[in-house]
PDB file of C-alpha atoms and ligand atoms in Angstrom:
ATOM      1  CA  MET A  57     -13.666  -0.513   0.340  1.00 98.00           C
ATOM      2  CA  LEU A  58     -10.644  -2.774   0.415  1.00 98.00           C
ATOM      3  CA  VAL A  59      -7.048  -2.358  -0.783  1.00 98.00           C
ATOM      4  CA  PRO A  60      -6.677  -3.388  -4.440  1.00 98.00           C
ATOM      5  CA  CYS A  61      -4.366  -6.302  -3.623  1.00 97.00           C
ATOM      6  CA  SER A  62      -1.981  -7.540  -0.977  1.00 90.00           C
ATOM      7  CA  TYR A  63       1.310  -5.698  -0.794  1.00 94.00           C
ATOM      8  CA  GLN A  64       4.505  -6.260   1.134  1.00 92.00           C
ATOM      9  CA  GLY A  65       4.194  -4.310   4.384  1.00 93.00           C
ATOM     10  CA  GLY A  66       0.543  -3.421   3.638  1.00 95.00           C
ATOM     11  CA  LYS A  67      -1.404  -2.392   6.723  1.00 96.00           C
ATOM     12  CA  GLN A  68      -4.856  -3.801   5.973  1.00 95.00           C
ATOM     13  CA  ARG A  69      -4.853  -6.069   9.045  1.00 95.00           C
ATOM     14  CA  VAL A  70      -4.005  -3.267  11.482  1.00 97.00           C
ATOM     15  CA  ALA A  71      -5.473  -0.257   9.659  1.00 98.00           C
ATOM     16  CA  ALA A  72      -8.518  -0.083  11.961  1.00 97.00           C
ATOM     17  CA  GLN A  73      -6.296   0.209  15.045  1.00 97.00           C
ATOM     18  CA  ILE A  74      -4.022   2.794  13.419  1.00 98.00           C
ATOM     19  CA  VAL A  75      -7.031   4.852  12.370  1.00 98.00           C
ATOM     20  CA  ASP A  76      -8.452   4.681  15.925  1.00 98.00           C
ATOM     21  CA  HIS A  77      -5.317   6.525  17.064  1.00 98.00           C
ATOM     22  CA  LEU A  78      -5.355   9.024  14.199  1.00 98.00           C
ATOM     23  CA  LEU A  79      -9.016   9.857  14.809  1.00 98.00           C
ATOM     24  CA  ALA A  80      -8.449  10.214  18.555  1.00 98.00           C
ATOM     25  CA  ALA A  81      -5.831  12.892  17.804  1.00 98.00           C
ATOM     26  CA  ALA A  82      -8.038  14.668  15.271  1.00 98.00           C
ATOM     27  CA  ASN A  83     -10.781  17.267  15.297  1.00 96.00           C
ATOM     28  CA  PRO A  84     -13.357  17.995  12.574  1.00 95.00           C
ATOM     29  CA  SER A  85     -10.964  20.316  10.735  1.00 96.00           C
ATOM     30  CA  SER A  86      -7.938  17.998  10.779  1.00 98.00           C
ATOM     31  CA  HIS A  87      -6.231  17.056   7.526  1.00 98.00           C
ATOM     32  CA  PHE A  88      -4.663  13.591   7.356  1.00 98.00           C
ATOM     33  CA  TYR A  89      -1.339  12.788   5.686  1.00 98.00           C
ATOM     34  CA  ASP A  90      -0.737   9.132   4.769  1.00 98.00           C
ATOM     35  CA  LEU A  91       2.951   9.167   3.864  1.00 98.00           C
ATOM     36  CA  CYS A  92       4.367   6.056   2.159  1.00 98.00           C
ATOM     37  CA  CYS A  93       0.757   5.116   1.479  1.00 98.00           C
ATOM     38  CA  GLY A  94       1.474   2.059  -0.726  1.00 98.00           C
ATOM     39  CA  SER A  95      -1.757   0.143  -1.316  1.00 98.00           C
ATOM     40  CA  GLY A  96      -3.628   2.778   0.706  1.00 98.00           C
ATOM     41  CA  ALA A  97      -4.865   0.647   3.632  1.00 98.00           C
ATOM     42  CA  VAL A  98      -4.852   3.562   6.093  1.00 98.00           C
ATOM     43  CA  SER A  99      -6.447   6.157   3.799  1.00 98.00           C
ATOM     44  CA  ILE A 100      -9.114   3.655   2.758  1.00 98.00           C
ATOM     45  CA  GLU A 101      -9.891   2.930   6.408  1.00 98.00           C
ATOM     46  CA  LEU A 102     -10.152   6.685   7.109  1.00 98.00           C
ATOM     47  CA  VAL A 103     -12.711   7.074   4.324  1.00 98.00           C
ATOM     48  CA  ASN A 104     -14.542   3.890   5.392  1.00 98.00           C
ATOM     49  CA  ARG A 105     -14.858   5.506   8.822  1.00 98.00           C
ATOM     50  CA  GLY A 106     -16.430   8.649   7.401  1.00 98.00           C
ATOM     51  CA  VAL A 107     -13.497  10.992   6.689  1.00 98.00           C
ATOM     52  CA  ASP A 108     -14.104  12.913   3.470  1.00 98.00           C
ATOM     53  CA  PRO A 109     -11.415  12.129   0.830  1.00 98.00           C
ATOM     54  CA  SER A 110     -10.747  15.866   0.443  1.00 98.00           C
ATOM     55  CA  ARG A 111      -9.268  15.765   3.980  1.00 98.00           C
ATOM     56  CA  ILE A 112      -6.566  13.260   3.000  1.00 98.00           C
ATOM     57  CA  THR A 113      -3.176  13.693   1.325  1.00 98.00           C
ATOM     58  CA  MET A 114      -1.391  10.510   0.289  1.00 98.00           C
ATOM     59  CA  LEU A 115       2.237  10.230  -0.809  1.00 98.00           C
ATOM     60  CA  ASP A 116       4.310   7.445  -2.310  1.00 98.00           C
ATOM     61  CA  ILE A 117       7.285   7.627  -4.629  1.00 97.00           C
ATOM     62  CA  SER A 118       6.435   4.318  -6.320  1.00 97.00           C
ATOM     63  CA  SER A 119       3.763   3.459  -8.892  1.00 97.00           C
ATOM     64  CA  TRP A 120       1.259   3.409  -6.025  1.00 98.00           C
ATOM     65  CA  GLY A 121       1.682   7.194  -6.013  1.00 98.00           C
ATOM     66  CA  VAL A 122       0.756   7.259  -9.699  1.00 98.00           C
ATOM     67  CA  PHE A 123      -2.242   4.978  -9.093  1.00 98.00           C
ATOM     68  CA  TRP A 124      -3.616   7.038  -6.181  1.00 98.00           C
ATOM     69  CA  SER A 125      -3.050  10.357  -8.015  1.00 98.00           C
ATOM     70  CA  ALA A 126      -5.178   9.034 -10.867  1.00 98.00           C
ATOM     71  CA  ILE A 127      -7.871   7.773  -8.464  1.00 98.00           C
ATOM     72  CA  GLY A 128      -7.946  11.008  -6.455  1.00 98.00           C
ATOM     73  CA  SER A 129      -8.063  13.287  -9.502  1.00 98.00           C
ATOM     74  CA  ASN A 130     -10.669  11.104 -11.208  1.00 98.00           C
ATOM     75  CA  THR A 131      -8.385  10.472 -14.210  1.00 98.00           C
ATOM     76  CA  PHE A 132      -8.048   6.704 -13.723  1.00 98.00           C
ATOM     77  CA  LYS A 133      -9.067   5.134 -17.026  1.00 98.00           C
ATOM     78  CA  MET A 134     -11.464   2.363 -16.099  1.00 98.00           C
ATOM     79  CA  ASN A 135     -11.847   1.278 -19.741  1.00 98.00           C
ATOM     80  CA  VAL A 136      -8.064   0.763 -20.029  1.00 98.00           C
ATOM     81  CA  PHE A 137      -7.935  -1.127 -16.733  1.00 98.00           C
ATOM     82  CA  ASP A 138     -10.867  -3.263 -17.845  1.00 98.00           C
ATOM     83  CA  HIS A 139      -9.083  -3.935 -21.141  1.00 97.00           C
ATOM     84  CA  PHE A 140      -5.919  -5.159 -19.323  1.00 97.00           C
ATOM     85  CA  LEU A 141      -8.054  -7.483 -17.192  1.00 98.00           C
ATOM     86  CA  SER A 142     -10.036  -8.790 -20.154  1.00 97.00           C
ATOM     87  CA  LYS A 143      -6.800  -9.827 -21.895  1.00 97.00           C
ATOM     88  CA  LEU A 144      -5.672 -12.058 -19.021  1.00 98.00           C
ATOM     89  CA  PRO A 145      -5.697 -15.751 -20.004  1.00 97.00           C
ATOM     90  CA  SER A 146      -8.688 -17.669 -18.707  1.00 93.00           C
ATOM     91  CA  ASP A 147      -6.567 -20.712 -17.832  1.00 94.00           C
ATOM     92  CA  LYS A 148      -4.713 -19.900 -14.588  1.00 93.00           C
ATOM     93  CA  ARG A 149      -1.844 -22.131 -15.727  1.00 94.00           C
ATOM     94  CA  ASP A 150      -1.047 -19.629 -18.482  1.00 96.00           C
ATOM     95  CA  LEU A 151      -1.037 -16.535 -16.293  1.00 96.00           C
ATOM     96  CA  LYS A 152       2.592 -16.552 -15.194  1.00 96.00           C
ATOM     97  CA  SER A 153       4.039 -16.617 -18.707  1.00 97.00           C
ATOM     98  CA  TYR A 154       1.465 -14.033 -19.846  1.00 97.00           C
ATOM     99  CA  MET A 155       2.475 -11.702 -17.001  1.00 97.00           C
ATOM    100  CA  ASN A 156       6.152 -12.226 -17.788  1.00 97.00           C
ATOM    101  CA  SER A 157       5.542 -11.037 -21.355  1.00 97.00           C
ATOM    102  CA  LEU A 158       3.282  -8.171 -20.267  1.00 96.00           C
ATOM    103  CA  SER A 159       5.809  -6.875 -17.752  1.00 96.00           C
ATOM    104  CA  ALA A 160       8.592  -7.055 -20.352  1.00 95.00           C
ATOM    105  CA  LEU A 161       6.867  -4.469 -22.570  1.00 94.00           C
ATOM    106  CA  PRO A 162       8.179  -0.903 -22.237  1.00 93.00           C
ATOM    107  CA  VAL A 163       6.123   1.221 -19.838  1.00 93.00           C
ATOM    108  CA  VAL A 164       4.958   4.112 -21.949  1.00 90.00           C
ATOM    109  CA  ASP A 165       1.365   4.915 -21.002  1.00 92.00           C
ATOM    110  CA  TYR A 166      -1.164   3.698 -18.494  1.00 96.00           C
ATOM    111  CA  GLU A 167       1.135   3.089 -15.540  1.00 97.00           C
ATOM    112  CA  ALA A 168      -1.763   3.746 -13.142  1.00 98.00           C
ATOM    113  CA  GLU A 169      -3.988   1.182 -14.854  1.00 98.00           C
ATOM    114  CA  LEU A 170      -1.387  -1.540 -15.475  1.00 97.00           C
ATOM    115  CA  TYR A 171       0.416  -1.437 -12.143  1.00 98.00           C
ATOM    116  CA  PRO A 172      -2.376  -2.904  -9.948  1.00 98.00           C
ATOM    117  CA  VAL A 173      -2.730  -5.815 -12.384  1.00 98.00           C
ATOM    118  CA  LEU A 174       0.996  -6.582 -12.134  1.00 98.00           C
ATOM    119  CA  GLN A 175       1.083  -6.101  -8.370  1.00 98.00           C
ATOM    120  CA  ALA A 176      -1.894  -8.461  -7.871  1.00 97.00           C
ATOM    121  CA  CYS A 177       0.136 -11.194  -9.585  1.00 97.00           C
ATOM    122  CA  SER A 178       3.397 -10.446  -7.787  1.00 96.00           C
ATOM    123  CA  PHE A 179       5.044 -13.352  -6.024  1.00 93.00           C
ATOM    124  CA  GLY A 180       4.520 -12.919  -2.276  1.00 90.00           C
ATOM    125  CA  GLY A 181       3.082  -9.414  -2.778  1.00 93.00           C
ATOM    126  CA  LYS A 182       6.656  -8.133  -3.257  1.00 93.00           C
ATOM    127  CA  GLN A 183       6.948  -4.634  -4.634  1.00 94.00           C
ATOM    128  CA  ILE A 184       7.180  -4.317  -8.414  1.00 96.00           C
ATOM    129  CA  TRP A 185       8.479  -0.921  -9.473  1.00 96.00           C
ATOM    130  CA  ARG A 186       9.118   1.147 -12.507  1.00 96.00           C
ATOM    131  CA  LYS A 187      12.575   2.258 -13.577  1.00 95.00           C
ATOM    132  CA  GLY A 188      12.370   4.428 -16.681  1.00 95.00           C
ATOM    133  CA  GLN A 189      10.447   2.342 -19.185  1.00 96.00           C
ATOM    134  CA  THR A 190      11.071  -0.987 -17.450  1.00 97.00           C
ATOM    135  CA  TRP A 191       9.270  -2.895 -14.689  1.00 97.00           C
ATOM    136  CA  VAL A 192      11.714  -4.166 -12.077  1.00 95.00           C
ATOM    137  CA  ASN A 193      11.346  -7.081  -9.624  1.00 94.00           C
ATOM    138  CA  ALA A 194       8.444  -8.463 -11.630  1.00 95.00           C
ATOM    139  CA  CYS A 195       8.268 -12.070 -10.389  1.00 95.00           C
ATOM    140  CA  PHE A 196       5.002 -13.906 -10.799  1.00 96.00           C
ATOM    141  CA  ARG A 197       3.371 -16.929  -9.234  1.00 91.00           C
ATOM    142  CA  ASP A 198       2.585 -20.265 -10.818  1.00 90.00           C
ATOM    143  CA  TYR A 199      -0.813 -21.849 -10.430  1.00 88.00           C
ATOM    144  CA  TRP A 200      -0.383 -24.758  -8.044  1.00 85.00           C
ATOM    145  CA  GLU A 201      -2.721 -27.600  -7.169  1.00 83.00           C
ATOM    146  CA  PRO A 202      -2.388 -29.884  -4.181  1.00 87.00           C
ATOM    147  CA  THR A 203      -1.153 -33.402  -4.785  1.00 89.00           C
ATOM    148  CA  GLU A 204      -2.310 -36.387  -2.717  1.00 88.00           C
ATOM    149  CA  THR A 205       0.584 -35.964  -0.323  1.00 90.00           C
ATOM    150  CA  SER A 206       0.888 -32.193  -0.070  1.00 88.00           C
ATOM    151  CA  ILE A 207       0.032 -30.582   3.248  1.00 88.00           C
ATOM    152  CA  ARG A 208      -1.694 -27.579   1.721  1.00 86.00           C
ATOM    153  CA  ARG A 209      -5.105 -28.734   0.483  1.00 86.00           C
ATOM    154  CA  SER A 210      -6.248 -25.738  -1.559  1.00 86.00           C
ATOM    155  CA  PRO A 211      -4.839 -24.517  -4.896  1.00 83.00           C
ATOM    156  CA  ALA A 212      -2.544 -21.469  -4.881  1.00 84.00           C
ATOM    157  CA  ASN A 213      -3.797 -18.842  -7.287  1.00 89.00           C
ATOM    158  CA  PRO A 214      -1.368 -16.864  -9.439  1.00 92.00           C
ATOM    159  CA  MET A 215      -3.440 -13.697  -9.020  1.00 96.00           C
ATOM    160  CA  GLN A 216      -4.833 -12.422  -5.740  1.00 94.00           C
ATOM    161  CA  PRO A 217      -7.478 -11.225  -5.713  1.00 96.00           C
ATOM    162  CA  SER A 218      -9.020 -12.663  -8.884  1.00 96.00           C
ATOM    163  CA  ALA A 219      -9.489 -10.382 -11.882  1.00 97.00           C
ATOM    164  CA  ASN A 220     -13.206 -10.011 -11.097  1.00 97.00           C
ATOM    165  CA  GLU A 221     -12.568  -9.091  -7.495  1.00 98.00           C
ATOM    166  CA  LEU A 222      -9.776  -6.672  -8.458  1.00 98.00           C
ATOM    167  CA  LEU A 223     -12.177  -4.963 -10.850  1.00 98.00           C
ATOM    168  CA  ARG A 224     -14.832  -4.748  -8.128  1.00 98.00           C
ATOM    169  CA  ARG A 225     -12.368  -3.275  -5.624  1.00 98.00           C
ATOM    170  CA  VAL A 226     -10.877  -0.722  -8.018  1.00 98.00           C
ATOM    171  CA  ASP A 227     -14.322   0.307  -9.193  1.00 98.00           C
ATOM    172  CA  ALA A 228     -15.280   0.965  -5.553  1.00 98.00           C
ATOM    173  CA  LEU A 229     -12.075   2.982  -5.029  1.00 98.00           C
ATOM    174  CA  VAL A 230     -12.643   5.071  -8.179  1.00 98.00           C
ATOM    175  CA  ASN A 231     -15.932   6.201  -6.669  1.00 98.00           C
ATOM    176  CA  GLY A 232     -15.130   6.221  -2.970  1.00 98.00           C
ATOM    177  CA  MET A 233     -11.595   7.685  -2.968  1.00 98.00           C
ATOM    178  CA  LYS A 234     -12.239  10.398  -5.562  1.00 98.00           C
ATOM    179  CA  GLY A 235     -11.039  13.699  -4.108  1.00 98.00           C
ATOM    180  CA  VAL A 236      -7.978  12.472  -2.188  1.00 98.00           C
ATOM    181  CA  THR A 237      -4.799  14.317  -3.049  1.00 98.00           C
ATOM    182  CA  CYS A 238      -1.863  12.076  -3.848  1.00 98.00           C
ATOM    183  CA  VAL A 239       1.676  13.154  -4.599  1.00 98.00           C
ATOM    184  CA  ASN A 240       4.163  10.865  -6.301  1.00 97.00           C
ATOM    185  CA  ILE A 241       7.299  12.310  -4.713  1.00 97.00           C
ATOM    186  CA  ASP A 242      10.069  11.552  -2.223  1.00 97.00           C
ATOM    187  CA  ILE A 243       8.917  11.854   1.393  1.00 98.00           C
ATOM    188  CA  MET A 244      11.835  14.156   2.236  1.00 97.00           C
ATOM    189  CA  THR A 245      10.247  16.813  -0.002  1.00 97.00           C
ATOM    190  CA  ILE A 246       7.408  17.158   2.493  1.00 97.00           C
ATOM    191  CA  VAL A 247       9.779  18.342   5.222  1.00 97.00           C
ATOM    192  CA  SER A 248      11.187  21.159   3.110  1.00 96.00           C
ATOM    193  CA  GLU A 249       8.507  23.449   4.554  1.00 96.00           C
ATOM    194  CA  PRO A 250       6.047  23.294   7.468  1.00 98.00           C
ATOM    195  CA  LEU A 251       2.734  21.489   7.066  1.00 98.00           C
ATOM    196  CA  PRO A 252      -0.524  23.271   7.958  1.00 98.00           C
ATOM    197  CA  ASN A 253      -1.350  23.366  11.697  1.00 97.00           C
ATOM    198  CA  ASN A 254      -4.313  21.037  11.266  1.00 98.00           C
ATOM    199  CA  ALA A 255      -2.133  18.164   9.944  1.00 98.00           C
ATOM    200  CA  ILE A 256      -2.266  14.667  11.444  1.00 98.00           C
ATOM    201  CA  VAL A 257       0.619  12.751   9.921  1.00 98.00           C
ATOM    202  CA  TYR A 258       1.056   9.006   9.582  1.00 98.00           C
ATOM    203  CA  VAL A 259       4.203   7.476   8.067  1.00 98.00           C
ATOM    204  CA  ASP A 260       4.655   3.821   7.103  1.00 98.00           C
ATOM    205  CA  PRO A 261       8.280   3.505   6.005  1.00 96.00           C
ATOM    206  CA  PRO A 262       9.887   0.338   4.676  1.00 93.00           C
ATOM    207  CA  TYR A 263      10.758  -1.517   7.893  1.00 86.00           C
ATOM    208  CA  LYS A 264      14.374  -1.622   8.893  1.00 80.00           C
ATOM    209  CA  SER A 265      14.968  -5.305   8.294  1.00 71.00           C
ATOM    210  CA  THR A 266      12.850  -5.680   5.160  1.00 71.00           C
ATOM    211  CA  THR A 267      14.418  -6.155   1.784  1.00 68.00           C
ATOM    212  CA  GLY A 268      13.039  -5.868  -1.685  1.00 68.00           C
ATOM    213  CA  TYR A 269      11.746  -2.300  -1.769  1.00 75.00           C
ATOM    214  CA  ALA A 270      13.105  -0.058  -4.466  1.00 80.00           C
ATOM    215  CA  PHE A 271      12.886   3.099  -2.402  1.00 86.00           C
ATOM    216  CA  ASP A 272      13.967   4.076   1.066  1.00 86.00           C
ATOM    217  CA  PHE A 273      14.889   7.087   3.204  1.00 93.00           C
ATOM    218  CA  ASP A 274      16.543   7.797   6.518  1.00 94.00           C
ATOM    219  CA  LEU A 275      13.770   7.646   9.113  1.00 95.00           C
ATOM    220  CA  SER A 276      15.663   9.407  11.934  1.00 95.00           C
ATOM    221  CA  SER A 277      16.598  12.321   9.668  1.00 96.00           C
ATOM    222  CA  PHE A 278      12.966  12.549   8.605  1.00 97.00           C
ATOM    223  CA  ILE A 279      11.705  12.583  12.229  1.00 97.00           C
ATOM    224  CA  ASN A 280      14.305  15.162  13.293  1.00 97.00           C
ATOM    225  CA  ARG A 281      13.577  17.454  10.402  1.00 98.00           C
ATOM    226  CA  PHE A 282       9.797  17.026  10.846  1.00 98.00           C
ATOM    227  CA  ARG A 283      10.022  17.949  14.521  1.00 97.00           C
ATOM    228  CA  GLN A 284      12.156  20.994  13.751  1.00 97.00           C
ATOM    229  CA  ILE A 285       9.520  22.536  11.517  1.00 98.00           C
ATOM    230  CA  ASN A 286       6.155  21.066  12.671  1.00 98.00           C
ATOM    231  CA  GLN A 287       4.257  20.851  15.964  1.00 96.00           C
ATOM    232  CA  THR A 288       1.569  18.563  14.580  1.00 97.00           C
ATOM    233  CA  PRO A 289       1.087  14.928  15.680  1.00 97.00           C
ATOM    234  CA  LEU A 290       3.319  12.424  13.906  1.00 98.00           C
ATOM    235  CA  PHE A 291       2.579   8.693  13.993  1.00 98.00           C
ATOM    236  CA  ILE A 292       5.051   6.140  12.670  1.00 98.00           C
ATOM    237  CA  SER A 293       4.652   2.424  11.992  1.00 97.00           C
ATOM    238  CA  GLU A 294       7.606   0.103  12.549  1.00 95.00           C
ATOM    239  CA  GLY A 295       8.282  -3.487  13.520  1.00 93.00           C
ATOM    240  CA  ILE A 296       9.562  -2.161  16.854  1.00 93.00           C
ATOM    241  CA  GLY A 297       8.530   0.648  19.200  1.00 95.00           C
ATOM    242  CA  LEU A 298      10.435   3.843  18.466  1.00 95.00           C
ATOM    243  CA  ASN A 299       9.830   5.629  21.779  1.00 95.00           C
ATOM    244  CA  ASP A 300       8.433   5.056  25.283  1.00 94.00           C
ATOM    245  CA  GLU A 301       4.848   5.772  24.252  1.00 91.00           C
ATOM    246  CA  ALA A 302       4.864   3.303  21.367  1.00 96.00           C
ATOM    247  CA  ILE A 303       1.916   0.913  21.217  1.00 96.00           C
ATOM    248  CA  MET A 304       2.097  -2.645  19.971  1.00 96.00           C
ATOM    249  CA  LEU A 305      -0.789  -3.399  17.651  1.00 96.00           C
ATOM    250  CA  THR A 306      -2.557  -6.742  17.707  1.00 91.00           C
ATOM    251  CA  PHE A 307      -3.627  -8.968  14.849  1.00 81.00           C
ATOM    252  CA  GLY A 308      -7.234  -9.789  15.698  1.00 61.00           C
ATOM    253  CA  GLY A 309      -7.958 -13.431  14.961  1.00 50.00           C
ATOM    254  CA  ALA A 310     -11.398 -14.959  14.515  1.00 44.00           C
ATOM    255  CA  LYS A 311     -11.567 -15.582  18.252  1.00 43.00           C
ATOM    256  CA  GLY A 312     -10.778 -11.947  18.958  1.00 40.00           C
ATOM    257  CA  GLY A 313      -7.286 -10.644  19.339  1.00 41.00           C
ATOM    258  CA  ILE A 314      -4.414 -13.038  19.039  1.00 43.00           C
ATOM    259  CA  SER A 315      -1.636 -10.841  20.269  1.00 47.00           C
ATOM    260  CA  GLY A 316       1.392 -10.170  18.123  1.00 43.00           C
ATOM    261  CA  SER A 317       3.626 -10.589  21.141  1.00 46.00           C
ATOM    262  CA  LYS A 318       4.554 -14.227  20.601  1.00 48.00           C
ATOM    263  CA  LYS A 319       8.257 -14.661  20.413  1.00 50.00           C
ATOM    264  CA  GLY A 320       9.647 -14.513  16.924  1.00 56.00           C
ATOM    265  CA  LYS A 321       6.352 -13.423  15.459  1.00 73.00           C
ATOM    266  CA  HIS A 322       6.169 -10.385  13.230  1.00 84.00           C
ATOM    267  CA  GLN A 323       5.142  -7.321  15.256  1.00 91.00           C
ATOM    268  CA  GLU A 324       3.518  -4.051  14.353  1.00 95.00           C
ATOM    269  CA  TRP A 325       4.081  -0.954  16.476  1.00 96.00           C
ATOM    270  CA  LEU A 326       2.728   2.560  16.294  1.00 97.00           C
ATOM    271  CA  SER A 327       4.885   5.312  17.793  1.00 97.00           C
ATOM    272  CA  ARG A 328       3.622   8.830  18.346  1.00 97.00           C
ATOM    273  CA  PHE A 329       6.005  11.767  18.328  1.00 95.00           C
TER     274      PHE A 329
HETATM  275  C1  SAM B 167       5.626  -0.473   4.217  1.00 93.06           C
HETATM  276  S1  SAM B 167       5.238   0.139   2.612  1.00 93.06           S
HETATM  277  C2  SAM B 167       3.751   1.024   2.900  1.00 93.06           C
HETATM  278  C3  SAM B 167       2.554   0.146   2.948  1.00 93.06           C
HETATM  279  C4  SAM B 167       1.241   0.901   3.013  1.00 93.06           C
HETATM  280  N1  SAM B 167       1.026   1.594   4.247  1.00 93.06           N
HETATM  281  C5  SAM B 167       0.078  -0.040   2.746  1.00 93.06           C
HETATM  282  O1  SAM B 167      -0.803  -0.199   3.599  1.00 93.06           O
HETATM  283  O2  SAM B 167       0.080  -0.636   1.666  1.00 93.06           O
HETATM  284  C6  SAM B 167       6.414   1.424   2.383  1.00 93.06           C
HETATM  285  C7  SAM B 167       6.184   2.339   1.185  1.00 93.06           C
HETATM  286  O3  SAM B 167       7.125   3.409   1.244  1.00 93.06           O
HETATM  287  C8  SAM B 167       7.386   3.848  -0.065  1.00 93.06           C
HETATM  288  N2  SAM B 167       8.648   4.617  -0.020  1.00 93.06           N
HETATM  289  C9  SAM B 167       9.878   4.149   0.279  1.00 93.06           C
HETATM  290  N3  SAM B 167      10.793   5.139   0.259  1.00 93.06           N
HETATM  291  C10 SAM B 167      10.115   6.274  -0.043  1.00 93.06           C
HETATM  292  C11 SAM B 167      10.515   7.631  -0.219  1.00 93.06           C
HETATM  293  N4  SAM B 167      11.781   8.012  -0.088  1.00 93.06           N
HETATM  294  N5  SAM B 167       9.559   8.537  -0.512  1.00 93.06           N
HETATM  295  C12 SAM B 167       8.262   8.163  -0.674  1.00 93.06           C
HETATM  296  N6  SAM B 167       7.832   6.888  -0.543  1.00 93.06           N
HETATM  297  C13 SAM B 167       8.743   5.946  -0.228  1.00 93.06           C
HETATM  298  C14 SAM B 167       7.454   2.552  -0.856  1.00 93.06           C
HETATM  299  O4  SAM B 167       7.206   2.786  -2.232  1.00 93.06           O
HETATM  300  C15 SAM B 167       6.375   1.695  -0.173  1.00 93.06           C
HETATM  301  O5  SAM B 167       5.172   1.718  -0.892  1.00 93.06           O
END
């Protein structure tokens, strides 16, 4: 299984390494918490590696939380999702204006089914979010073809993945991720009372310097509060190491492990508390 689509800050490229660490800290009765789960890269990797979905709790305050709740509780309406996809224009040149009109309609029903379609068309994978009945930050890509002089030689698609591939991925998730629990709430709610002793917790907050997310929270307050009430392992992703034991993750290239340590290059760290 793969994430439905690319998403700002999504962990698909480093999920295998993160999950190595989570599994090393776990035992057969552990329950995993994927907090700020977004597109679900870490939970999907856990299930791909053999963890039963019933041993995973996901949380995100955005429409991803709504999507994963529907997937986990088996209430995702595949016929509605299919209908949204079937209405997309066949000419890629028409997609941007179609998406602009679609995202301007009031959000009444079917948030779980419509959101992945919008997010797959989002410019740069930036987060699109719902505010009341309105979609916010909905900016879409144009179809672009190389000219004789352009450096890029392949067309840029306005939807990634394609509608067919999105359908294939979501269909796989509907079957494979059924049984996960997902809560569509603020992460601070989870530190209002202790988690069970068998919890293994992973948090992927919006990184300090990133812009364009609708939602945020104070990471140090979260860590402090978490530590006050829980003894369970806590793993946190950031663009920097947060303590002495933090590990820098690597982005494996085709030739095997191009390190993320190059100066100025985006880095991914995992810190254990
Ligand atoms: C870096 S992204 C997570 C990416 C995710 N791990 C993935 O692989 O796609 C951060 C996520 O935190 C969520 N978020 C931000 N503030 C939150 C809050 N206060 N409570 C719950 N979720 C929050 C955002 O909606 C966003 O999806």
